[in-house]
PDB file of C-alpha atoms in Angstrom:
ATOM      1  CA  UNK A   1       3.701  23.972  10.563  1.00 70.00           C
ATOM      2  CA  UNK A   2       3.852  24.649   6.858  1.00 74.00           C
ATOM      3  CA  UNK A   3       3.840  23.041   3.603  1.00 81.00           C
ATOM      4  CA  UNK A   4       5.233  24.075   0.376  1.00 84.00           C
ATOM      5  CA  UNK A   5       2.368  22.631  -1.858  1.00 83.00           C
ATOM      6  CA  UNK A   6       2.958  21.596  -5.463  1.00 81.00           C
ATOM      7  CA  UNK A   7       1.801  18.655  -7.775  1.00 83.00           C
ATOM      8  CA  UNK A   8       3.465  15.251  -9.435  1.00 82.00           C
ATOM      9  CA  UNK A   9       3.200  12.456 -11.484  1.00 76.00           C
ATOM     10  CA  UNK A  10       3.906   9.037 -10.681  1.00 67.00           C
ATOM     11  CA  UNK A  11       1.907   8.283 -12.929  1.00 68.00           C
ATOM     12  CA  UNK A  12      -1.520   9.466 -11.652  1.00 74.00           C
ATOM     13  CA  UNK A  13      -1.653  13.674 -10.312  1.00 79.00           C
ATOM     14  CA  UNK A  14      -0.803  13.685  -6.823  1.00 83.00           C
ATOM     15  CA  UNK A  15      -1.103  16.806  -4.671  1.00 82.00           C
ATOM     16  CA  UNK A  16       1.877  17.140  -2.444  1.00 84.00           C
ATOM     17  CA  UNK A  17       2.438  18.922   0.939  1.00 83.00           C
ATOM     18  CA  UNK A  18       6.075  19.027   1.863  1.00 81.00           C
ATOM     19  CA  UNK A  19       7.029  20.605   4.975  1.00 82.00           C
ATOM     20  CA  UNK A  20       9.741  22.916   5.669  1.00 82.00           C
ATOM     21  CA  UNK A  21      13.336  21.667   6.909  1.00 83.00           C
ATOM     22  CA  UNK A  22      12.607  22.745  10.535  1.00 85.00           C
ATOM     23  CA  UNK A  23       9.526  20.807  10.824  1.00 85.00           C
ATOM     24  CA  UNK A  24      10.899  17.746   8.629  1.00 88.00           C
ATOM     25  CA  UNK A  25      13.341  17.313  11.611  1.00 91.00           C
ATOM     26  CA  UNK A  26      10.539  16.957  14.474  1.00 89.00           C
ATOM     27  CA  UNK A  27       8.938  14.660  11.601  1.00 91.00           C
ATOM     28  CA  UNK A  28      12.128  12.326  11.430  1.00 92.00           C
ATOM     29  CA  UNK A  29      11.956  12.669  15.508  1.00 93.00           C
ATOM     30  CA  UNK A  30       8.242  11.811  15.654  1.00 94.00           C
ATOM     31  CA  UNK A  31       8.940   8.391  13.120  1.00 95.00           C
ATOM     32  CA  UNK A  32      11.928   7.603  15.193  1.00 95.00           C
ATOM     33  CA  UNK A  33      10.157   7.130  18.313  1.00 94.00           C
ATOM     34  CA  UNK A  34       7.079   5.844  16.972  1.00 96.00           C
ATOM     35  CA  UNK A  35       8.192   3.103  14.260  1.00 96.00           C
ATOM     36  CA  UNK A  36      10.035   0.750  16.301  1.00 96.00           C
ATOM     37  CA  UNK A  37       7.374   0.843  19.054  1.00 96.00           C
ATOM     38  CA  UNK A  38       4.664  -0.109  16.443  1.00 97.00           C
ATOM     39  CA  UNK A  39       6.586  -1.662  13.875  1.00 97.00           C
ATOM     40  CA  UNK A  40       6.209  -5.233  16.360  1.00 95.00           C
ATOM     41  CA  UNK A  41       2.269  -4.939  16.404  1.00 96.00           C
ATOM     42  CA  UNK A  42       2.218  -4.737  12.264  1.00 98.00           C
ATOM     43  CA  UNK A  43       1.214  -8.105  10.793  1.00 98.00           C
ATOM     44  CA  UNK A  44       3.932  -9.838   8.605  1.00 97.00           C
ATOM     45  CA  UNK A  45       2.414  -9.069   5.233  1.00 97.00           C
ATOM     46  CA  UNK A  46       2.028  -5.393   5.290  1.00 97.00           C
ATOM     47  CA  UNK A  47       4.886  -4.008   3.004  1.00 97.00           C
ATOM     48  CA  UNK A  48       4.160  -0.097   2.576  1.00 96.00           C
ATOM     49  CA  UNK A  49       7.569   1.529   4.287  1.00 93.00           C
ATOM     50  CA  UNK A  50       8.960  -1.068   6.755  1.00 95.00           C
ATOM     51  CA  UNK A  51      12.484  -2.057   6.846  1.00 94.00           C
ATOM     52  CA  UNK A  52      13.032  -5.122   4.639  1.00 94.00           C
ATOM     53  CA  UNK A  53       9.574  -4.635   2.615  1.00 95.00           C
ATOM     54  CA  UNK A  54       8.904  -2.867  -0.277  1.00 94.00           C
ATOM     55  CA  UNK A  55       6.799  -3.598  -3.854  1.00 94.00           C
ATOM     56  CA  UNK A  56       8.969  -6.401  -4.896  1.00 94.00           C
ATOM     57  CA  UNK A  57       8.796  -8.327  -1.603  1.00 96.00           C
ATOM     58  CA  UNK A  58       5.382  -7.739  -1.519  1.00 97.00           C
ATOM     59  CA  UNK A  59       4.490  -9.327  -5.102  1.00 96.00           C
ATOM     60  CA  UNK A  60       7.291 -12.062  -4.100  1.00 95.00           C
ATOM     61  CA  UNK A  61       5.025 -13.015  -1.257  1.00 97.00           C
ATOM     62  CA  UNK A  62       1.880 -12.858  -3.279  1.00 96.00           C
ATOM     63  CA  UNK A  63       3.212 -15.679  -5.811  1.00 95.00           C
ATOM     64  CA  UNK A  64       4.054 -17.603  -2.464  1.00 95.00           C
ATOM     65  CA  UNK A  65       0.596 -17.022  -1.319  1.00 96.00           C
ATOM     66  CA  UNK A  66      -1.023 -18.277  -4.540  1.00 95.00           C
ATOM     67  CA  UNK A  67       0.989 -21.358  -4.432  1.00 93.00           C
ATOM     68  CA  UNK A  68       0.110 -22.379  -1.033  1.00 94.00           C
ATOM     69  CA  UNK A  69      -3.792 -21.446  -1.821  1.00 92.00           C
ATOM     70  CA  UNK A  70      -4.074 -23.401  -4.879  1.00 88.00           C
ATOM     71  CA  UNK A  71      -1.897 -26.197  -3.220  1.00 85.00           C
ATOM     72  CA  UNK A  72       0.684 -26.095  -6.018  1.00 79.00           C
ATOM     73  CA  UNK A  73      -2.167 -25.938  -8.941  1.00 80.00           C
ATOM     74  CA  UNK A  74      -4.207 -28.497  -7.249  1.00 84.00           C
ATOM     75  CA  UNK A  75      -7.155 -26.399  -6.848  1.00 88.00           C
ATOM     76  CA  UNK A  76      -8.257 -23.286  -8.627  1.00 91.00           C
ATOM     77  CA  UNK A  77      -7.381 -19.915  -7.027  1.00 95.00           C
ATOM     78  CA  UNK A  78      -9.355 -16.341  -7.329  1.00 96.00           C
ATOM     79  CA  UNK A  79      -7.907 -13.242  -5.988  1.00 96.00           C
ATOM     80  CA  UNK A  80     -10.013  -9.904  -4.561  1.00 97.00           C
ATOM     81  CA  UNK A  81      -7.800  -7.148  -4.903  1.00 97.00           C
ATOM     82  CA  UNK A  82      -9.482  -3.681  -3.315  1.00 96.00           C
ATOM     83  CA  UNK A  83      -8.617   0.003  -2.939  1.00 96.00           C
ATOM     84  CA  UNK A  84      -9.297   2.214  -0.455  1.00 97.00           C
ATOM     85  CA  UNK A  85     -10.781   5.653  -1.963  1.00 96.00           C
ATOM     86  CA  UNK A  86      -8.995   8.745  -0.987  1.00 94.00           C
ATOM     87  CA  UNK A  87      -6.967   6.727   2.034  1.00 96.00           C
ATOM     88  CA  UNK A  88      -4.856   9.670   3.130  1.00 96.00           C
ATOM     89  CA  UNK A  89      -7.723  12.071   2.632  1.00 95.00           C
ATOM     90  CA  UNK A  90     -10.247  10.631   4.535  1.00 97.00           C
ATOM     91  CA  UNK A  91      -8.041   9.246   7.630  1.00 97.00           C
ATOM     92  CA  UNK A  92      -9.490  10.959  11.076  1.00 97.00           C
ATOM     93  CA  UNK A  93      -7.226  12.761  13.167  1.00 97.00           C
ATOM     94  CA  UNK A  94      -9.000  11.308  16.292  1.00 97.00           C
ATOM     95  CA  UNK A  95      -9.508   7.885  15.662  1.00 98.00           C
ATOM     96  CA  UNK A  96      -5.704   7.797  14.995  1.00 98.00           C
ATOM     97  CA  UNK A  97      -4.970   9.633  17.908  1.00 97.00           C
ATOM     98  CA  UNK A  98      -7.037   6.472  19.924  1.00 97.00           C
ATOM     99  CA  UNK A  99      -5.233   4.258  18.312  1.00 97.00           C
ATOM    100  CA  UNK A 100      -1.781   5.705  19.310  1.00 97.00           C
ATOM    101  CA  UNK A 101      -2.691   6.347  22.669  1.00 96.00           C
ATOM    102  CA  UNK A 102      -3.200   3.026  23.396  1.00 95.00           C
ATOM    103  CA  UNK A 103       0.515   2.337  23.002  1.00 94.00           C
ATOM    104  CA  UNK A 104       1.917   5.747  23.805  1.00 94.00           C
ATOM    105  CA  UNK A 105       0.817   7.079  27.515  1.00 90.00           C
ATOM    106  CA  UNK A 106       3.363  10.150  27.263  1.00 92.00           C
ATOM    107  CA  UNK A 107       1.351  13.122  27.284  1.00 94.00           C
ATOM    108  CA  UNK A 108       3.795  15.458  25.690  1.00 94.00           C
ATOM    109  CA  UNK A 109       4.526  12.778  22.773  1.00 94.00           C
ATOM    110  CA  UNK A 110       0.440  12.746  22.331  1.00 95.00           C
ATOM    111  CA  UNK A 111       0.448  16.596  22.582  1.00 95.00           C
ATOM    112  CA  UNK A 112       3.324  16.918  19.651  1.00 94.00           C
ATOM    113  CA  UNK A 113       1.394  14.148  17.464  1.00 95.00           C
ATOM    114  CA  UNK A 114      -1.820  15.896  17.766  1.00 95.00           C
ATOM    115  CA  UNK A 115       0.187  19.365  16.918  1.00 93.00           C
ATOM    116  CA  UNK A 116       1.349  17.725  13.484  1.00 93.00           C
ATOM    117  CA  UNK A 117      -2.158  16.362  13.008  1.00 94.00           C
ATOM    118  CA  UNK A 118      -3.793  19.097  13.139  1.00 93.00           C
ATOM    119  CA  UNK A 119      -1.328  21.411  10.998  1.00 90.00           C
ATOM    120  CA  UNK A 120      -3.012  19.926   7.387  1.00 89.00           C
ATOM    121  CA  UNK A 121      -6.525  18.786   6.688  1.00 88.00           C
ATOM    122  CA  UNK A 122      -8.473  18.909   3.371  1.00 88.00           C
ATOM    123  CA  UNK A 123     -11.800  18.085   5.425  1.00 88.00           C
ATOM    124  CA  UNK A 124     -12.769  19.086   9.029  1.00 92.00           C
ATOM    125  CA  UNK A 125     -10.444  16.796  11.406  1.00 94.00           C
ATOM    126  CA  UNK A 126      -9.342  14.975   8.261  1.00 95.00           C
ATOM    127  CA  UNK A 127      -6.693  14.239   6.050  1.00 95.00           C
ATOM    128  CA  UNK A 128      -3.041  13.327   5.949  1.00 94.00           C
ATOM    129  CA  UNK A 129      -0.101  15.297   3.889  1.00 92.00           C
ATOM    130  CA  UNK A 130       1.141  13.168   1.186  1.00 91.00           C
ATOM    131  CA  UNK A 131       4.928  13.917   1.411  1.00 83.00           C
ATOM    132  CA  UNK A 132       5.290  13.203   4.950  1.00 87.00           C
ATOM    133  CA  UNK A 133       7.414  10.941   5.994  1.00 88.00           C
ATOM    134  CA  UNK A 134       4.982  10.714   9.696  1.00 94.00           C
ATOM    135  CA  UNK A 135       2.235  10.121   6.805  1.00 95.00           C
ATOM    136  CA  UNK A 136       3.498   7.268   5.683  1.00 94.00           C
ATOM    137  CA  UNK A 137       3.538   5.425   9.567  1.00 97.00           C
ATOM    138  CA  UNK A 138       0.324   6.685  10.817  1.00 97.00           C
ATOM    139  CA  UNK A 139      -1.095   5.016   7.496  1.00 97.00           C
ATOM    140  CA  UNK A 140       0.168   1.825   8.287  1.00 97.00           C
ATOM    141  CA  UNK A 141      -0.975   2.463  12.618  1.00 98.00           C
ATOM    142  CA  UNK A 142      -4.379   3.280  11.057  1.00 98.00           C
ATOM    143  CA  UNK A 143      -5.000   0.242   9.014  1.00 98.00           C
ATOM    144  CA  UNK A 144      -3.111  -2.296  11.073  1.00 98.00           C
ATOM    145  CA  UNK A 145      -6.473  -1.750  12.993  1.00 98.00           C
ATOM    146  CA  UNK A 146      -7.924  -3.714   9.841  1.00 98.00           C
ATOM    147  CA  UNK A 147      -5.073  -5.866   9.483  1.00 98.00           C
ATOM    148  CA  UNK A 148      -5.973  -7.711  12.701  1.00 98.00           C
ATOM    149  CA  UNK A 149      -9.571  -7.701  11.457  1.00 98.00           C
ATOM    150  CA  UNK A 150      -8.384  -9.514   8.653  1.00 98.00           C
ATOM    151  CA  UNK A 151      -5.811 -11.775  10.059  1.00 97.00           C
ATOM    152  CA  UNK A 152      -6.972 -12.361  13.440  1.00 96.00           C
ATOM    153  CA  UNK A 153     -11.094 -11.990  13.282  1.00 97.00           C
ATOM    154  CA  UNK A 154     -11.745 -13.180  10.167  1.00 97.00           C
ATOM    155  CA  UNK A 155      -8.418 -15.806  10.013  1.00 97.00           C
ATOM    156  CA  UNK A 156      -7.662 -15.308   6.258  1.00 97.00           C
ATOM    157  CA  UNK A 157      -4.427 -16.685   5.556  1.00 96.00           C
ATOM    158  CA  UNK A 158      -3.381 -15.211   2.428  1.00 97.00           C
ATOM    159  CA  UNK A 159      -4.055 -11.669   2.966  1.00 98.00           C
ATOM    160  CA  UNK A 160      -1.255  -8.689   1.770  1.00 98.00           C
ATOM    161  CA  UNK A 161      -1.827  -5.058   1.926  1.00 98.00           C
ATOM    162  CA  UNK A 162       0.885  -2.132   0.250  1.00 97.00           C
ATOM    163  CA  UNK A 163      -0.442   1.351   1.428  1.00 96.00           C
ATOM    164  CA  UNK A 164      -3.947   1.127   0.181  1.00 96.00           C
ATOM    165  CA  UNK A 165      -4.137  -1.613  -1.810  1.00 96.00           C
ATOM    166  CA  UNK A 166      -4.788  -5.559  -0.524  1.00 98.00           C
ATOM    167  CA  UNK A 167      -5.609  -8.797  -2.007  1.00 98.00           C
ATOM    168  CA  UNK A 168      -6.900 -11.697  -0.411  1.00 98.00           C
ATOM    169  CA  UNK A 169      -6.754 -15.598  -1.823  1.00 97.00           C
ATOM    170  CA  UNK A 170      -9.481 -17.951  -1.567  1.00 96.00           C
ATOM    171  CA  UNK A 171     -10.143 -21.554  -3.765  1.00 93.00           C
ATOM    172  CA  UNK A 172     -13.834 -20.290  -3.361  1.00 94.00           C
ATOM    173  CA  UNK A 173     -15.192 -16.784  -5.454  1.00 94.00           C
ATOM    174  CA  UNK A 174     -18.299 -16.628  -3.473  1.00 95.00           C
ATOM    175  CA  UNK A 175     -16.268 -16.530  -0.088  1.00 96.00           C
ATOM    176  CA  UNK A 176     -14.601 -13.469  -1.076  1.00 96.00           C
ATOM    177  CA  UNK A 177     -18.144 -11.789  -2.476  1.00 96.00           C
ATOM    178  CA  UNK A 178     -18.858 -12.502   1.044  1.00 96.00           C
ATOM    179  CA  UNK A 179     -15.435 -10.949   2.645  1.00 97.00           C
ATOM    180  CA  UNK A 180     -15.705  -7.679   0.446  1.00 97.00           C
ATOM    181  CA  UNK A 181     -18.920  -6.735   2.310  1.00 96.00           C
ATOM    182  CA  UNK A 182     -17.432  -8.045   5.599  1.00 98.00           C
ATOM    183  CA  UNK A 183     -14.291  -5.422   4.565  1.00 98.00           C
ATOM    184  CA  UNK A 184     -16.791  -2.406   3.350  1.00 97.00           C
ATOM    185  CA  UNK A 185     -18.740  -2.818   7.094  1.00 97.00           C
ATOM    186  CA  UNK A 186     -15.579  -3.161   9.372  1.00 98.00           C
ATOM    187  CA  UNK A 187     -13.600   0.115   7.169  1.00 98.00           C
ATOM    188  CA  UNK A 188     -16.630   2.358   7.295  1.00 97.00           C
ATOM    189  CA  UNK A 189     -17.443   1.737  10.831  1.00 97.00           C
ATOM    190  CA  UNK A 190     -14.490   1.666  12.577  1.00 97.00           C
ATOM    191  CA  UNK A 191     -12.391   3.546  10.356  1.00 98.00           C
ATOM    192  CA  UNK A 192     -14.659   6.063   8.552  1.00 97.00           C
ATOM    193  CA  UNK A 193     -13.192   5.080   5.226  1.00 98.00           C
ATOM    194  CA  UNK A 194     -14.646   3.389   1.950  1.00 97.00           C
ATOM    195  CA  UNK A 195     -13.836   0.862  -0.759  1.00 97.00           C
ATOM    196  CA  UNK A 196     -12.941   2.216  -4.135  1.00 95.00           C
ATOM    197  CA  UNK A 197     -16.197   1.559  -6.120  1.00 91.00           C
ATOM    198  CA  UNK A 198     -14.527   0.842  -9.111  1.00 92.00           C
ATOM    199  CA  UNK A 199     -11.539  -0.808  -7.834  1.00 93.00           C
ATOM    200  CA  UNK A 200     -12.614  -3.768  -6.440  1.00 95.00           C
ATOM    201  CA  UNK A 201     -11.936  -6.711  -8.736  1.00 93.00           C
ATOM    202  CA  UNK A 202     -12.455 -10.828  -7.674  1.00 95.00           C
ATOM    203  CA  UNK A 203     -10.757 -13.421 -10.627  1.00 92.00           C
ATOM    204  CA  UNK A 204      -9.361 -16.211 -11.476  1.00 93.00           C
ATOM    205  CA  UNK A 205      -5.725 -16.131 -10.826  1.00 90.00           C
ATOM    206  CA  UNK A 206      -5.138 -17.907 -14.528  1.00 89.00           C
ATOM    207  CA  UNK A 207      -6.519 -14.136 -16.217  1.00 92.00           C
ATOM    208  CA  UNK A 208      -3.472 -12.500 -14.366  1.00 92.00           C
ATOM    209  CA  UNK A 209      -2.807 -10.097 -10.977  1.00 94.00           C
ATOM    210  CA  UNK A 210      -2.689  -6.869 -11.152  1.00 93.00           C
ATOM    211  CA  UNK A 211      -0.365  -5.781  -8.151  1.00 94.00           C
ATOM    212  CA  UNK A 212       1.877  -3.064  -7.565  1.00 93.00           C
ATOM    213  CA  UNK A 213       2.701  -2.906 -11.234  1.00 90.00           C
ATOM    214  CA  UNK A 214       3.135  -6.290 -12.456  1.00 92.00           C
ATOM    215  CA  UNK A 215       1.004  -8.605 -13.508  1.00 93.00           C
ATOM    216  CA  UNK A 216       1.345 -12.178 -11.698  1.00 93.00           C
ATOM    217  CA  UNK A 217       0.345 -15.205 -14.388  1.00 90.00           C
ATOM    218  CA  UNK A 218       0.629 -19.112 -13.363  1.00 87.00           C
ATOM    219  CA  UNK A 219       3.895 -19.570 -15.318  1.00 83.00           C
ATOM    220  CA  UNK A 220       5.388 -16.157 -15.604  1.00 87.00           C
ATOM    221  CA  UNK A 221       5.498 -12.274 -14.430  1.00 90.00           C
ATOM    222  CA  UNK A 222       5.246  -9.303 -16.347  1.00 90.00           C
ATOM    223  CA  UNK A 223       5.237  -5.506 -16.373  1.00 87.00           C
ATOM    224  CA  UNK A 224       1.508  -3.847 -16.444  1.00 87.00           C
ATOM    225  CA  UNK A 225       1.061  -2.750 -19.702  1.00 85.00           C
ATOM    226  CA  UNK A 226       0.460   0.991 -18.637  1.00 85.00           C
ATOM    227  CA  UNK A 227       4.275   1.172 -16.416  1.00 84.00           C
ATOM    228  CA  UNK A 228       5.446  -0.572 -19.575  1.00 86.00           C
ATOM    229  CA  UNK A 229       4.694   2.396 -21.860  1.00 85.00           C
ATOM    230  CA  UNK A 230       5.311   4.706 -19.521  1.00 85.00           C
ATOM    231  CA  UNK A 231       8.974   3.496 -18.823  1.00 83.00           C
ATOM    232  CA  UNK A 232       9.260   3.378 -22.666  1.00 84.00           C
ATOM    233  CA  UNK A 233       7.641   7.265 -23.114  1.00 85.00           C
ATOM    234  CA  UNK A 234      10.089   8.604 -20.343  1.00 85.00           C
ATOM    235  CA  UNK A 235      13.422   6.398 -20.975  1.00 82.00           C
ATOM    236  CA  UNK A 236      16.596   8.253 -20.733  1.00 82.00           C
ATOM    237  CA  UNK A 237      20.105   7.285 -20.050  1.00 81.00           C
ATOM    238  CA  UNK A 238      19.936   8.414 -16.824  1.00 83.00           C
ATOM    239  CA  UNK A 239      16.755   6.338 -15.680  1.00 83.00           C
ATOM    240  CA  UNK A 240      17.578   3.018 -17.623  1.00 85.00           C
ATOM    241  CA  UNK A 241      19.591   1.833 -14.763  1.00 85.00           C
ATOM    242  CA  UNK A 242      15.945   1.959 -12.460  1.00 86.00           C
ATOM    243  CA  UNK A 243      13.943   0.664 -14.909  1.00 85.00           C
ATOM    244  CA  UNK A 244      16.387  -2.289 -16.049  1.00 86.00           C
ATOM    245  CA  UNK A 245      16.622  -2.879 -12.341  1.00 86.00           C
ATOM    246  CA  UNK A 246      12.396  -3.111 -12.356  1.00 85.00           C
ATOM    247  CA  UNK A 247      12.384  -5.482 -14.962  1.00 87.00           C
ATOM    248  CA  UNK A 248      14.676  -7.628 -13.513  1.00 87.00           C
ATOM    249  CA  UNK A 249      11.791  -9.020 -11.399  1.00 88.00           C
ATOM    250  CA  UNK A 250       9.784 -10.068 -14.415  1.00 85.00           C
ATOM    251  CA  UNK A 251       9.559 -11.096 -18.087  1.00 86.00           C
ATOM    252  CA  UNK A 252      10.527  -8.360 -19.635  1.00 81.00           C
ATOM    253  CA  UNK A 253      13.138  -9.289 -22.289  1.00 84.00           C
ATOM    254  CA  UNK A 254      11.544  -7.396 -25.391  1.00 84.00           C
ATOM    255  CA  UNK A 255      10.894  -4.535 -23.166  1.00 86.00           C
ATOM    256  CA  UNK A 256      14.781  -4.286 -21.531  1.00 86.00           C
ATOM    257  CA  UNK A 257      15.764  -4.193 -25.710  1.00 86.00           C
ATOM    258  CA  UNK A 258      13.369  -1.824 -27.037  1.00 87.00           C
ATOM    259  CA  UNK A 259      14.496   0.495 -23.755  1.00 86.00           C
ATOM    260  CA  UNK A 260      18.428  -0.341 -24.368  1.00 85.00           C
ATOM    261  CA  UNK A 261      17.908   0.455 -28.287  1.00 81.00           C
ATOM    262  CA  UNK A 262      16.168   3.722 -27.387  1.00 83.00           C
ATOM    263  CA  UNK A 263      19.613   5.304 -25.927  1.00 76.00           C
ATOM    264  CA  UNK A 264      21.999   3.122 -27.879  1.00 75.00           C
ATOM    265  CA  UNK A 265      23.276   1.564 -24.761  1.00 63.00           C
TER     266      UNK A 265
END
């Protein structure tokens, strides 16, 4: 298989690998067959490319979650939001390839799978092309593996992962000291992946949420401060429709006038 490779913005550098129109087809056939199969073993609260998820859904749920935690500002409520370093880059072709065959016995499906797997890696047996839309499922079949960890074998309630990045609730900060070294042993050793070092945060929901570009507060939403300039440094008449749609999921009044003012609209 091959990739046209070439670089974007959105807003960190990402290196992209898109494959050519032939093999984008087997792709498409390869999702097909696989997403409705798996799509019934994800947990609820995953919301990275399913039907009737998505970012806004996800940070919906995660005001939800904070309500029920803190039992409606009863009790206090702190948050441990994580990232996983280099997710796509450091998944391993054949600990997904266990994983799949465990629900997929047909050996020419495995044989095709394996074929796409082992078209791209960045290290030996390694790696998944960003720009695939197969990328995108076996991310969420790898770490529905930790998923159940989280859900099933640890039983935390208020746990939501998009892509790479999760939070889990708690009314107690030292609990989720303990969970993030509870999270570090169960992704290294049965994953092969790591925690971001430096993105791995636990506070007090009352200082704000940083997820998936807002930032959740007690009383209120609002856009991160970084998408907020950026939507203001790239506006154009063509893109205010997107980004008035975006802010239509927070406070963003001052923000929708200073982008409508910008093009006169």
């Amino acid at each position: 298989m091959d990739y046209t490779s070439f670089y974007v913005s959105d807003p960190k550098l990402r290196h992209i690998h898109k494959a050519d129109i032939r093999d984008r087809v087997v792709h498409h056939a390869i999702h097909n067959v696989l997403y409705p199969i798996f799509e019934r073993h994800f947990i609820h609260d995953s919301y990275s490319c399913r039907l009737g998820k998505g970012t806004h859904r996800a940070v919906d749920r995660l005001e939800q979650f904070i309500r029920k935690a803190g039992d409606n500002r009863r009790r206090p409520v702190f948050a441990s939001k994580c990232d996983i370093r280099k997710f796509f880059e450091s998944i391993e072709h054949q600990t997904l390839l266990n994983i799949i065959e465990q629900n997929i016995q047909d050996a020419e499906t495995m044989w095709l799978i394996k074929r796409v797997l082992d078209s791209f890696s960045k290290l030996p047996g390694k790696s998944l092309p960003l720009g695939n839309l197969t990328s995108q499922l076996f991310g969420n079949i790898y770490l529905n593996e930790f998923d159940q960890f989280v859900k099933h074998i640890l039983k935390e309630r208020y746990y939501i992962r998009y892509c790479d990045d999760f939070i889990v609730l708690s009314d107690n900060a030292e609990k989720l000291i303990e969970l993030v070294s509870k999270f570090q042993e169960f992704l290294r050793e049965r994953l092969g992946l790591e925690l971001h070092p430096h993105k791995v945060f636990i506070r007090k929901y009352g200082q704000g949420i940083d997820f998936l570009g807002y930032i959740v507060l007690p009383y209120h939403r609002v856009m991160r401060t970084r998408t907020r300039r950026r939507m203001l440094r790239k506006n154009t008449s063509k893109n205010l429709p997107s980004y008035m749609g975006i802010l239509d999921h927070c406070n963003g009044h001052i923000i929708r006038k200073k982008l409508a003012e910008q093009v006169n609209y």
